[in-house]
Short mmCIF file of C-alpha atoms in Angstrom, two decimals:
data_model
loop_
_atom_site.label_atom_id
_atom_site.label_comp_id
_atom_site.label_asym_id
_atom_site.label_seq_id
_atom_site.Cartn_x
_atom_site.Cartn_y
_atom_site.Cartn_z
CA MET A 1 22.11 27.13 -9.75
CA SER A 2 23.79 27.12 -6.35
CA LEU A 3 22.49 26.19 -2.92
CA PRO A 4 22.18 28.74 -0.13
CA SER A 5 25.63 29.43 1.37
CA ALA A 6 24.63 29.53 5.08
CA GLU A 7 24.94 26.13 6.74
CA PRO A 8 21.41 25.17 7.79
CA ARG A 9 20.57 23.32 11.01
CA LEU A 10 17.79 20.92 11.87
CA PRO A 11 15.03 22.42 14.03
CA GLU A 12 15.31 21.25 17.63
CA ARG A 13 11.75 19.93 17.80
CA HIS A 14 9.82 18.52 14.87
CA TYR A 15 7.23 15.87 14.13
CA LEU A 16 9.84 13.07 14.09
CA ASN A 17 11.16 13.69 17.63
CA ALA A 18 8.17 15.38 19.27
CA GLU A 19 7.17 12.03 20.77
CA ARG A 20 9.36 8.99 21.09
CA GLY A 21 8.73 5.26 21.22
CA LEU A 22 6.88 2.73 19.06
CA TRP A 23 3.57 3.36 20.83
CA SER A 24 3.65 7.04 19.89
CA TRP A 25 3.86 6.01 16.24
CA LEU A 26 1.19 3.30 16.45
CA THR A 27 -1.33 5.65 18.07
CA THR A 28 -0.41 8.89 16.33
CA HIS A 29 -3.02 11.15 14.75
CA ASP A 30 -0.37 13.28 13.02
CA HIS A 31 -0.98 13.13 9.27
CA LYS A 32 2.76 13.36 8.60
CA ARG A 33 3.60 10.29 10.68
CA ILE A 34 0.69 8.38 9.13
CA GLY A 35 1.91 9.37 5.66
CA LEU A 36 5.39 8.19 6.56
CA MET A 37 4.09 4.81 7.82
CA PHE A 38 2.07 4.44 4.60
CA LEU A 39 5.27 5.19 2.68
CA GLY A 40 7.16 2.46 4.54
CA MET A 41 4.43 -0.13 3.90
CA LEU A 42 4.12 0.85 0.25
CA LEU A 43 7.86 0.53 -0.34
CA LEU A 44 7.74 -2.93 1.26
CA MET A 45 4.95 -3.95 -1.13
CA PHE A 46 6.88 -2.48 -4.07
CA LEU A 47 9.92 -4.56 -3.09
CA LEU A 48 7.80 -7.74 -2.95
CA GLY A 49 6.09 -7.04 -6.29
CA GLY A 50 9.43 -6.16 -7.86
CA ILE A 51 11.07 -9.42 -6.73
CA TYR A 52 8.27 -11.39 -8.38
CA ALA A 53 8.59 -9.27 -11.54
CA LEU A 54 12.28 -10.19 -11.76
CA ALA A 55 11.43 -13.86 -11.16
CA LEU A 56 8.93 -13.72 -14.07
CA ARG A 57 11.50 -12.12 -16.37
CA ILE A 58 14.09 -14.79 -15.46
CA GLU A 59 11.55 -17.52 -16.22
CA LEU A 60 10.94 -15.95 -19.65
CA LEU A 61 14.65 -15.83 -20.53
CA THR A 62 14.36 -19.15 -22.37
CA PRO A 63 11.51 -21.05 -24.06
CA GLY A 64 10.22 -23.89 -21.93
CA GLU A 65 10.79 -24.13 -18.20
CA THR A 66 13.66 -22.02 -16.79
CA ILE A 67 13.15 -21.71 -13.03
CA MET A 68 9.45 -22.48 -12.39
CA GLY A 69 6.62 -24.65 -13.69
CA ARG A 70 3.46 -23.31 -15.33
CA LEU A 71 1.28 -23.36 -12.22
CA ALA A 72 4.00 -21.54 -10.26
CA TYR A 73 4.25 -19.02 -13.12
CA ASN A 74 0.50 -18.39 -13.00
CA ARG A 75 0.70 -17.83 -9.25
CA ALA A 76 3.78 -15.62 -9.57
CA PHE A 77 2.26 -13.24 -12.15
CA THR A 78 -0.94 -13.12 -10.09
CA LEU A 79 0.99 -12.19 -6.95
CA HIS A 80 3.03 -9.62 -8.90
CA GLY A 81 -0.11 -8.02 -10.34
CA VAL A 82 -2.16 -8.09 -7.12
CA VAL A 83 0.64 -6.60 -5.03
CA MET A 84 1.66 -3.98 -7.56
CA VAL A 85 -1.84 -2.79 -8.52
CA TRP A 86 -3.87 -3.11 -5.30
CA LEU A 87 -1.17 -2.72 -2.64
CA PHE A 88 1.27 -0.28 -4.26
CA LEU A 89 0.17 1.71 -7.31
CA ILE A 90 -3.37 2.66 -6.27
CA PRO A 91 -2.57 3.88 -2.74
CA SER A 92 1.02 5.01 -3.41
CA ILE A 93 1.01 8.78 -4.00
CA PRO A 94 -2.35 9.65 -2.31
CA SER A 95 -1.75 7.67 0.87
CA ALA A 96 1.93 8.56 1.34
CA PHE A 97 2.52 12.02 -0.15
CA GLY A 98 -1.14 13.07 -0.01
CA ASN A 99 -1.32 12.36 3.70
CA PHE A 100 1.98 14.07 4.42
CA LEU A 101 1.56 17.14 2.24
CA LEU A 102 -2.10 18.01 1.68
CA PRO A 103 -2.64 19.77 5.05
CA LEU A 104 0.74 21.52 4.74
CA MET A 105 -0.18 22.77 1.28
CA ILE A 106 -3.45 24.34 2.40
CA GLY A 107 -2.14 25.75 5.70
CA ALA A 108 -4.06 23.28 7.89
CA LYS A 109 -2.84 21.63 11.10
CA ASP A 110 -4.08 18.18 10.13
CA VAL A 111 -6.67 16.38 8.03
CA ALA A 112 -10.35 16.76 8.89
CA PHE A 113 -10.64 13.32 10.57
CA PRO A 114 -7.30 12.33 12.14
CA ARG A 115 -8.66 9.17 13.82
CA LEU A 116 -10.24 8.04 10.54
CA ASN A 117 -6.87 8.64 8.92
CA LEU A 118 -5.18 6.27 11.35
CA ALA A 119 -7.99 3.75 10.80
CA SER A 120 -7.35 3.87 7.05
CA LEU A 121 -3.72 2.92 7.70
CA TYR A 122 -4.68 -0.06 9.84
CA LEU A 123 -7.29 -1.18 7.31
CA TYR A 124 -4.60 -1.08 4.64
CA VAL A 125 -2.24 -3.17 6.80
CA LEU A 126 -5.04 -5.64 7.63
CA GLY A 127 -6.08 -5.95 3.96
CA ALA A 128 -2.49 -6.41 2.82
CA ALA A 129 -1.90 -9.08 5.48
CA ILE A 130 -5.02 -11.04 4.46
CA THR A 131 -4.11 -10.76 0.77
CA LEU A 132 -0.54 -11.93 1.26
CA TRP A 133 -1.63 -14.74 3.59
CA GLY A 134 -3.96 -15.97 0.85
CA MET A 135 -1.26 -15.67 -1.79
CA PHE A 136 1.37 -17.56 0.18
CA GLU A 137 -0.99 -20.09 1.78
CA GLY A 138 -2.94 -21.20 -1.27
CA GLY A 139 -1.63 -19.12 -4.17
CA ALA A 140 -4.31 -17.56 -6.39
CA ASP A 141 -3.75 -18.01 -10.12
CA THR A 142 -6.41 -15.73 -11.59
CA GLY A 143 -4.36 -12.66 -12.44
CA TRP A 144 -5.06 -9.34 -10.72
CA THR A 145 -8.41 -8.98 -12.58
CA PHE A 146 -10.07 -12.07 -10.99
CA TYR A 147 -12.02 -12.72 -14.21
CA THR A 148 -15.01 -15.00 -13.87
CA PRO A 149 -15.95 -17.80 -14.35
CA TYR A 150 -12.35 -19.00 -13.70
CA SER A 151 -12.05 -17.14 -10.40
CA THR A 152 -15.26 -18.76 -9.14
CA ALA A 153 -14.09 -22.25 -10.05
CA THR A 154 -10.30 -22.48 -9.52
CA GLY A 155 -9.12 -24.55 -6.58
CA THR A 156 -6.54 -21.99 -5.49
CA ALA A 157 -7.04 -19.64 -2.51
CA VAL A 158 -8.89 -16.82 -4.27
CA LEU A 159 -11.24 -16.13 -1.35
CA PRO A 160 -8.73 -14.56 1.09
CA VAL A 161 -7.16 -12.56 -1.72
CA LEU A 162 -10.57 -11.13 -2.68
CA LEU A 163 -11.30 -10.39 0.98
CA GLY A 164 -7.94 -8.65 1.40
CA VAL A 165 -8.48 -6.42 -1.63
CA PHE A 166 -12.01 -5.68 -0.36
CA VAL A 167 -10.60 -4.47 2.99
CA VAL A 168 -7.92 -2.36 1.26
CA GLY A 169 -10.76 -0.75 -0.71
CA PHE A 170 -12.27 0.54 2.54
CA SER A 171 -8.94 2.14 3.37
CA THR A 172 -9.04 3.90 -0.01
CA ILE A 173 -12.58 5.18 0.57
CA LEU A 174 -11.77 6.53 4.06
CA THR A 175 -8.70 8.32 2.70
CA GLY A 176 -10.76 9.86 -0.11
CA VAL A 177 -13.51 11.07 2.25
CA ASN A 178 -10.88 12.60 4.53
CA PHE A 179 -9.13 14.46 1.72
CA ILE A 180 -12.34 15.85 0.19
CA THR A 181 -13.56 17.11 3.56
CA THR A 182 -10.15 18.57 4.40
CA VAL A 183 -9.91 20.54 1.16
CA HIS A 184 -13.46 21.87 1.51
CA THR A 185 -13.31 22.86 5.15
CA MET A 186 -9.74 23.46 6.30
CA ARG A 187 -8.10 25.73 3.73
CA ALA A 188 -6.26 28.60 5.42
CA PRO A 189 -7.49 32.17 4.86
CA GLY A 190 -6.40 33.40 1.46
CA ILE A 191 -6.39 29.99 -0.26
CA THR A 192 -9.37 30.29 -2.59
CA TRP A 193 -10.22 27.49 -5.02
CA MET A 194 -8.13 29.15 -7.73
CA LYS A 195 -5.16 29.35 -5.33
CA VAL A 196 -5.22 25.70 -4.32
CA PRO A 197 -1.84 24.11 -5.17
CA LEU A 198 -1.85 21.89 -8.25
CA PHE A 199 -0.87 18.77 -6.28
CA VAL A 200 -3.87 19.31 -4.00
CA TRP A 201 -6.15 19.63 -7.03
CA ALA A 202 -4.82 16.31 -8.32
CA ILE A 203 -5.33 14.60 -4.94
CA TYR A 204 -8.82 16.10 -4.70
CA GLY A 205 -9.81 14.79 -8.16
CA THR A 206 -8.39 11.40 -7.25
CA ALA A 207 -10.31 11.34 -3.97
CA VAL A 208 -13.59 11.94 -5.83
CA ILE A 209 -12.88 8.93 -8.05
CA GLN A 210 -11.92 6.85 -5.00
CA VAL A 211 -15.15 7.62 -3.19
CA LEU A 212 -17.45 7.13 -6.19
CA ALA A 213 -15.86 4.14 -7.92
CA THR A 214 -14.39 1.97 -5.14
CA PRO A 215 -17.79 0.84 -3.73
CA VAL A 216 -18.53 -0.74 -7.14
CA LEU A 217 -15.34 -2.77 -6.83
CA GLY A 218 -16.28 -3.78 -3.29
CA MET A 219 -19.70 -4.92 -4.46
CA VAL A 220 -18.37 -7.05 -7.32
CA LEU A 221 -15.71 -8.66 -5.10
CA VAL A 222 -18.40 -9.59 -2.57
CA LEU A 223 -20.48 -11.11 -5.37
CA VAL A 224 -17.54 -13.25 -6.51
CA MET A 225 -16.97 -14.37 -2.90
CA LEU A 226 -20.65 -15.28 -2.56
CA GLU A 227 -20.48 -17.10 -5.88
CA ARG A 228 -17.60 -19.22 -4.58
CA VAL A 229 -19.11 -19.85 -1.14
CA ALA A 230 -22.84 -20.16 -1.89
CA GLY A 231 -22.87 -20.91 -5.63
CA LEU A 232 -25.27 -18.08 -6.46
CA GLY A 233 -24.72 -18.37 -10.20
CA ILE A 234 -24.45 -14.64 -10.90
CA PHE A 235 -21.39 -14.86 -13.13
CA ASP A 236 -21.15 -18.60 -13.88
CA PRO A 237 -22.82 -19.40 -17.25
CA ALA A 238 -23.20 -23.04 -16.15
CA ARG A 239 -25.69 -21.76 -13.56
CA GLY A 240 -27.35 -19.20 -15.75
CA GLY A 241 -24.99 -16.37 -14.84
CA ASP A 242 -23.19 -13.92 -17.14
CA PRO A 243 -19.38 -13.48 -16.92
CA LEU A 244 -19.62 -10.30 -19.01
CA LEU A 245 -21.58 -8.69 -16.16
CA TYR A 246 -18.46 -9.15 -14.01
CA GLN A 247 -16.30 -7.47 -16.65
CA HIS A 248 -18.65 -4.47 -16.88
CA LEU A 249 -18.69 -3.99 -13.10
CA PHE A 250 -14.97 -4.66 -12.67
CA TRP A 251 -13.88 -2.21 -15.37
CA PHE A 252 -16.38 0.45 -14.22
CA TYR A 253 -14.05 0.71 -11.21
CA SER A 254 -10.77 -0.44 -12.66
CA HIS A 255 -10.60 1.95 -15.58
CA PRO A 256 -11.11 5.01 -13.34
CA ALA A 257 -8.53 3.31 -11.09
CA VAL A 258 -6.03 4.04 -13.85
CA TYR A 259 -6.59 7.73 -13.08
CA ILE A 260 -6.36 7.06 -9.33
CA MET A 261 -2.81 5.98 -10.19
CA ILE A 262 -1.88 8.63 -12.75
CA LEU A 263 -3.69 11.82 -11.62
CA PRO A 264 -1.66 12.18 -8.38
CA GLY A 265 1.46 11.70 -10.46
CA MET A 266 0.38 14.54 -12.71
CA GLY A 267 0.04 16.68 -9.58
CA VAL A 268 3.61 15.83 -8.52
CA VAL A 269 4.87 16.74 -11.99
CA SER A 270 2.99 20.06 -12.01
CA GLU A 271 4.70 21.02 -8.73
CA ALA A 272 8.17 19.90 -9.82
CA VAL A 273 7.99 21.50 -13.28
CA CYS A 274 7.25 24.92 -11.77
CA ALA A 275 9.89 24.52 -9.04
CA PHE A 276 12.72 23.45 -11.33
CA SER A 277 11.81 25.74 -14.25
CA ARG A 278 11.55 28.74 -11.89
CA LYS A 279 8.37 29.78 -13.73
CA ASN A 280 4.71 30.20 -13.00
CA PRO A 281 2.54 27.49 -14.62
CA PHE A 282 1.98 28.27 -18.30
CA SER A 283 -1.75 27.99 -17.51
CA TYR A 284 -2.91 27.15 -13.98
CA ARG A 285 -6.53 26.94 -15.13
CA VAL A 286 -5.77 24.47 -17.93
CA LEU A 287 -3.98 22.18 -15.49
CA VAL A 288 -6.91 22.35 -13.05
CA LEU A 289 -9.65 21.92 -15.65
CA SER A 290 -7.86 19.06 -17.39
CA THR A 291 -7.60 17.32 -13.99
CA VAL A 292 -11.35 17.65 -13.52
CA GLY A 293 -11.94 16.56 -17.13
CA ILE A 294 -9.86 13.39 -16.77
CA ALA A 295 -11.59 12.53 -13.48
CA PHE A 296 -15.03 12.91 -15.14
CA VAL A 297 -14.40 11.24 -18.51
CA GLY A 298 -12.57 8.38 -16.79
CA PHE A 299 -15.95 7.09 -15.61
CA LEU A 300 -17.26 6.78 -19.18
CA THR A 301 -14.56 4.69 -20.84
CA TRP A 302 -14.65 1.24 -19.22
CA GLY A 303 -16.11 -0.36 -22.34
CA HIS A 304 -12.87 -0.08 -24.31
CA HIS A 305 -11.55 -3.05 -22.31
CA MET A 306 -14.33 -5.17 -23.84
CA PHE A 307 -14.18 -4.54 -27.59
CA VAL A 308 -13.72 -8.27 -28.25
CA SER A 309 -16.59 -9.34 -25.98
CA GLY A 310 -19.29 -8.85 -28.58
CA ALA A 311 -19.89 -5.09 -28.14
CA SER A 312 -22.16 -3.50 -30.73
CA VAL A 313 -20.66 -1.28 -33.41
CA LEU A 314 -22.39 1.77 -31.89
CA GLY A 315 -21.25 0.93 -28.36
CA ALA A 316 -17.66 0.22 -29.41
CA GLY A 317 -17.54 3.45 -31.42
CA ALA A 318 -18.87 5.51 -28.50
CA PHE A 319 -16.35 4.04 -26.05
CA SER A 320 -13.59 4.53 -28.61
CA ILE A 321 -14.34 8.27 -28.98
CA LEU A 322 -14.72 8.78 -25.22
CA SER A 323 -11.39 7.05 -24.61
CA MET A 324 -9.69 9.44 -27.02
CA LEU A 325 -11.12 12.40 -25.06
CA VAL A 326 -8.85 11.42 -22.18
CA ALA A 327 -5.90 11.79 -24.55
CA ILE A 328 -6.99 15.38 -25.31
CA PHE A 329 -7.01 16.33 -21.61
CA THR A 330 -3.66 14.59 -21.14
CA ALA A 331 -2.20 16.42 -24.14
CA LEU A 332 -3.33 19.74 -22.63
CA LYS A 333 -1.33 18.91 -19.50
CA ILE A 334 1.77 17.94 -21.47
CA PHE A 335 1.63 21.14 -23.58
CA THR A 336 1.20 23.20 -20.41
CA TRP A 337 4.19 21.55 -18.69
CA LEU A 338 6.34 22.10 -21.79
CA GLY A 339 5.10 25.70 -21.99
CA THR A 340 6.12 26.17 -18.36
CA MET A 341 9.63 24.88 -19.10
CA TYR A 342 9.98 27.04 -22.22
CA ARG A 343 12.39 29.88 -21.45
CA GLY A 344 12.44 28.83 -17.82
CA SER A 345 15.58 28.76 -15.70
CA ILE A 346 15.89 24.98 -15.75
CA TRP A 347 17.61 23.36 -12.76
CA ILE A 348 18.64 19.77 -13.53
CA THR A 349 18.00 17.71 -10.40
CA ALA A 350 16.95 14.13 -9.74
CA PRO A 351 13.23 15.07 -9.35
CA PHE A 352 13.36 16.99 -12.63
CA VAL A 353 15.00 14.08 -14.51
CA TYR A 354 12.19 11.84 -13.30
CA VAL A 355 9.72 14.46 -14.56
CA LEU A 356 11.29 14.20 -18.02
CA GLY A 357 10.96 10.41 -17.80
CA PHE A 358 7.33 10.79 -16.75
CA ILE A 359 6.49 13.03 -19.71
CA PHE A 360 8.18 10.69 -22.20
CA LEU A 361 6.47 7.57 -20.85
CA LEU A 362 3.11 9.33 -20.56
CA PHE A 363 3.33 10.59 -24.15
CA PHE A 364 4.56 7.28 -25.60
CA GLY A 365 2.20 5.17 -23.51
CA GLY A 366 -0.66 7.60 -24.14
CA MET A 367 -0.22 7.38 -27.91
CA SER A 368 -0.25 3.57 -27.70
CA GLY A 369 -3.46 4.00 -25.66
CA VAL A 370 -5.02 5.98 -28.49
CA ALA A 371 -4.01 3.14 -30.81
CA VAL A 372 -5.70 0.45 -28.69
CA ALA A 373 -8.79 2.68 -28.39
CA VAL A 374 -9.30 2.07 -32.14
CA THR A 375 -11.43 -1.05 -32.28
CA SER A 376 -9.82 -2.67 -35.33
CA ALA A 377 -6.31 -2.28 -33.89
CA ASP A 378 -7.44 -3.41 -30.44
CA ILE A 379 -8.73 -6.70 -31.85
CA HIS A 380 -5.22 -7.43 -33.22
CA TRP A 381 -3.41 -6.48 -30.00
CA HIS A 382 -5.97 -7.73 -27.47
CA ASP A 383 -4.45 -9.93 -24.75
CA THR A 384 -0.97 -9.69 -26.26
CA TYR A 385 2.25 -8.23 -24.87
CA PHE A 386 1.40 -4.98 -26.68
CA VAL A 387 -1.26 -4.35 -24.03
CA VAL A 388 1.19 -5.38 -21.28
CA ALA A 389 3.71 -2.82 -22.57
CA HIS A 390 1.07 -0.07 -22.94
CA PHE A 391 -0.25 -0.80 -19.45
CA HIS A 392 3.23 -0.67 -17.93
CA PHE A 393 4.26 2.52 -19.75
CA ILE A 394 1.24 4.40 -18.40
CA MET A 395 0.22 2.83 -15.12
CA VAL A 396 3.59 1.64 -13.89
CA GLY A 397 6.21 3.69 -15.72
CA ALA A 398 4.61 7.11 -15.55
CA SER A 399 3.23 6.55 -12.03
CA LEU A 400 6.59 5.27 -10.83
CA MET A 401 8.49 8.20 -12.34
CA ALA A 402 6.12 10.59 -10.59
CA PHE A 403 6.45 8.65 -7.32
CA LEU A 404 10.26 8.81 -7.50
CA SER A 405 10.15 12.48 -8.48
CA GLY A 406 7.95 13.22 -5.45
CA LEU A 407 10.10 11.06 -3.17
CA HIS A 408 13.25 13.01 -4.12
CA TYR A 409 11.53 16.43 -4.25
CA TRP A 410 9.94 16.10 -0.80
CA PHE A 411 12.66 13.96 0.85
CA PRO A 412 14.26 17.11 2.41
CA LYS A 413 10.84 18.25 3.63
CA MET A 414 10.07 14.88 5.22
CA PHE A 415 13.43 14.20 6.86
CA GLY A 416 15.28 17.54 6.86
CA ARG A 417 18.25 16.07 5.00
CA ARG A 418 19.50 16.01 1.44
CA TYR A 419 20.63 13.03 -0.63
CA PRO A 420 23.70 13.08 -2.94
CA GLU A 421 22.25 14.93 -5.93
CA ALA A 422 24.76 13.70 -8.56
CA VAL A 423 24.10 10.07 -7.59
CA GLY A 424 20.36 10.78 -7.69
CA ILE A 425 20.58 12.21 -11.22
CA GLY A 426 22.71 9.32 -12.49
CA THR A 427 20.35 6.76 -10.98
CA ALA A 428 17.31 8.53 -12.45
CA VAL A 429 18.85 8.20 -15.94
CA LEU A 430 19.57 4.50 -15.26
CA ILE A 431 15.99 3.88 -14.09
CA ILE A 432 14.46 5.57 -17.14
CA PHE A 433 16.76 3.72 -19.55
CA GLY A 434 16.13 0.41 -17.75
CA PHE A 435 12.37 0.90 -17.89
CA ILE A 436 12.35 1.64 -21.62
CA ALA A 437 14.69 -1.30 -22.28
CA THR A 438 12.31 -3.58 -20.36
CA PHE A 439 9.04 -2.70 -22.02
CA LEU A 440 9.89 -1.44 -25.53
CA PRO A 441 10.65 -5.03 -26.67
CA GLN A 442 7.25 -6.05 -25.32
CA PHE A 443 5.48 -3.73 -27.79
CA LEU A 444 7.28 -5.62 -30.57
CA LEU A 445 6.49 -9.00 -29.01
CA GLY A 446 2.80 -8.12 -28.80
CA ASN A 447 2.68 -6.92 -32.38
CA MET A 448 4.28 -10.22 -33.45
CA GLY A 449 1.50 -12.12 -31.64
CA MET A 450 3.06 -13.09 -28.27
CA PRO A 451 0.08 -13.59 -25.90
CA ARG A 452 0.22 -12.28 -22.36
CA ARG A 453 0.32 -14.57 -19.30
CA TYR A 454 2.05 -17.44 -21.15
CA ALA A 455 5.03 -19.16 -19.52
CA ASP A 456 6.28 -20.59 -22.82
CA TYR A 457 6.85 -19.17 -26.31
CA PRO A 458 8.35 -20.05 -29.74
CA GLU A 459 12.13 -19.61 -30.10
CA ARG A 460 11.76 -16.70 -32.52
CA PHE A 461 10.61 -14.50 -29.59
CA GLN A 462 13.63 -15.28 -27.37
CA SER A 463 15.91 -12.37 -28.37
CA LEU A 464 13.24 -9.82 -27.43
CA HIS A 465 12.55 -11.59 -24.13
CA VAL A 466 16.28 -11.55 -23.33
CA ALA A 467 16.40 -7.81 -24.08
CA SER A 468 13.38 -7.25 -21.82
CA THR A 469 14.97 -9.24 -18.98
CA ALA A 470 18.23 -7.29 -19.37
CA GLY A 471 16.27 -4.05 -19.00
CA ALA A 472 14.53 -5.42 -15.90
CA SER A 473 17.93 -6.23 -14.40
CA LEU A 474 19.03 -2.62 -14.93
CA LEU A 475 15.83 -1.47 -13.23
CA GLY A 476 16.46 -3.73 -10.26
CA PHE A 477 20.05 -2.44 -9.96
CA GLY A 478 18.80 1.15 -10.12
CA PHE A 479 16.27 0.61 -7.31
CA LEU A 480 18.98 -0.98 -5.17
CA ILE A 481 21.14 2.15 -5.59
CA ILE A 482 18.20 4.39 -4.62
CA ALA A 483 17.55 2.32 -1.48
CA ILE A 484 21.22 2.60 -0.50
CA TYR A 485 21.69 6.37 -0.95
CA LEU A 486 18.33 7.39 0.48
CA GLY A 487 18.84 5.06 3.44
CA TRP A 488 22.31 6.52 3.99
CA SER A 489 20.95 10.07 3.67
CA LEU A 490 18.39 9.55 6.43
CA ARG A 491 21.23 9.64 8.97
CA HIS A 492 24.23 11.09 7.19
CA GLY A 493 22.77 13.39 4.54
CA ARG A 494 23.59 17.08 4.60
CA VAL A 495 21.02 19.15 6.53
CA ALA A 496 18.64 20.55 3.96
CA GLY A 497 17.36 23.72 5.58
CA ARG A 498 13.79 24.89 5.28
CA ASN A 499 13.60 25.26 1.50
CA PRO A 500 16.59 23.75 -0.33
CA TRP A 501 14.89 23.97 -3.74
CA GLU A 502 13.90 27.64 -3.24
CA SER A 503 10.41 26.49 -4.20
CA ARG A 504 7.30 28.70 -4.02
CA GLY A 505 5.10 25.82 -2.86
CA TYR A 506 3.19 26.60 0.33
CA GLU A 507 4.55 23.48 2.04
CA TRP A 508 8.08 24.90 1.90
CA LEU A 509 7.07 27.82 4.14
CA SER A 510 7.15 25.37 7.04
CA GLU A 511 10.38 24.11 8.61
CA SER A 512 12.01 20.94 7.33
CA PRO A 513 11.08 18.63 8.98
CA PRO A 514 7.84 20.45 9.94
CA PRO A 515 6.70 20.93 13.53
CA GLU A 516 3.80 18.84 14.87
CA SER A 517 1.26 21.53 14.03
CA ASN A 518 2.82 22.17 10.57
CA PHE A 519 3.18 25.92 11.16
CA HIS A 520 4.10 27.66 14.42
CA GLU A 521 1.15 30.02 14.02
CA PRO A 522 -2.02 30.15 11.86
CA MET A 523 -1.21 31.50 8.42
CA VAL A 524 -2.89 33.78 5.87
CA PHE A 525 -1.72 33.18 2.31
CA THR A 526 -1.69 36.24 0.08
CA ASP A 527 0.37 35.20 -2.95
CA PRO A 528 -0.74 32.36 -5.25
CA PRO A 529 1.21 29.08 -5.16
CA HIS A 530 3.84 28.51 -7.83
CA ASP A 531 4.49 32.27 -8.08
CA TYR A 532 8.02 32.76 -9.45
CA SER A 533 7.38 36.25 -10.80
CA LYS A 534 9.43 37.82 -7.97
CA PRO A 535 12.81 35.97 -7.88
CA GLY A 536 14.44 35.90 -4.46
CA VAL A 537 11.32 37.17 -2.68
CA GLU A 538 9.55 34.81 -0.27
CA PRO A 539 5.79 34.34 -0.80
CA GLU A 540 3.83 36.87 1.22
CA VAL A 541 2.07 35.35 4.23
CA GLY A 542 0.52 36.79 7.32
CA ARG A 543 -0.69 35.71 10.73
CA ALA A 544 -4.35 34.80 11.03
CA ALA A 545 -6.36 36.85 13.50
#
């Protein structure tokens, strides 16, 4: 596959240079600039969480104390989990790529509520600042789940961390409301529901979960704060409370939150698979319906986190079966992606290599999820490194692969420049190998009985911990390379042109980088998205009356 021969040029005026100065960025209502600022903040949080992950792996290189004591270890894994889950993984793809691309993909000029969109950014920044202040000032040691009754009794600074996560939750809700309204009311003529791009469907399904589930999280965090401040006794058994009530409420949000993290990634993969296979989706309807199915069933499976908490046989069995339903919808997506690739004209690029990594980690992690959905097996693996590895394969590995795939796929659209493709492909292979090398040993550790969240371990576990730390080092090296070549490409990368991937996605009909209003004139979309049935022919669009 070769790139277009004509040397492209950057458009003279685009969203990046339409207004200049810091104030124009801080007060912008342009969804693309807001998406870009979200992306910058999210990458900063990812860097912080990643540094603490490396520190944890170094500590676990040897039995006993290596570089930090046990209290510092508890605080470090709490900070790693809080930052990665609440400040990076949950908002990552929706807030950054969703904000930037959703209006472009449906032919709209902006989101439905631009001012609300800017407010969601500032709420995120405020929530992150409060959370990090709490972490560095007093250091919470509860883990990212804030389980009671420990979180209501510990002397560490849990209160500001809870408050920060609570504020970030409002940012999530505002973003979800904005996206739902935008998709319902601002689709360009010609984009019917069955012509909505697959990434938009994924963001839409995610937004529904955000709006319905996040208030439950907000409520339970407020209750924990009140418990600490006023001693209400809702969750503390010493005061007549019930800590299991906290677990039910927390997982009613936090299990659907898994799909807030993974559904947008599935949308990225659906776009990239079509673009780099040069084929229409094997089944557009299956991809859409499985998205809706995952979003719905995700609300019914929280109980599988509580098999060891005294659940009845009937209740455990019901949650076990419902959890496996998610695997069926996920399998439908994987079969459809593979069917799309079959006999396609595959173009090996960095985004596509990350897609392959995503599918492997989703399949492997998904199968381990089916295993822990079986109650008898879950009792053996509960609170061991097996769960840590499963969690990281799905929530971190697959989500991260999709994030990196989207970052490389849409980098030319965002900045109008290309990155060195060969370096991108090589680094993608390094990242995938490093991730597997980090977490595969943890499946074995968990099966051998290594509990999670322990700073110390018997010597017989050391070789697997060393292997895991070596993998984490490769990961860290890979991310450093990505930061260097993408940073270099921002200024020195070759000009990409409007559509360097020759994609049929609606967003590629706009210039790269896009103008302030996304399109120079209102558009009417005639052809469906992802239509590769006419090679070399641009999608048919018209001017709205």
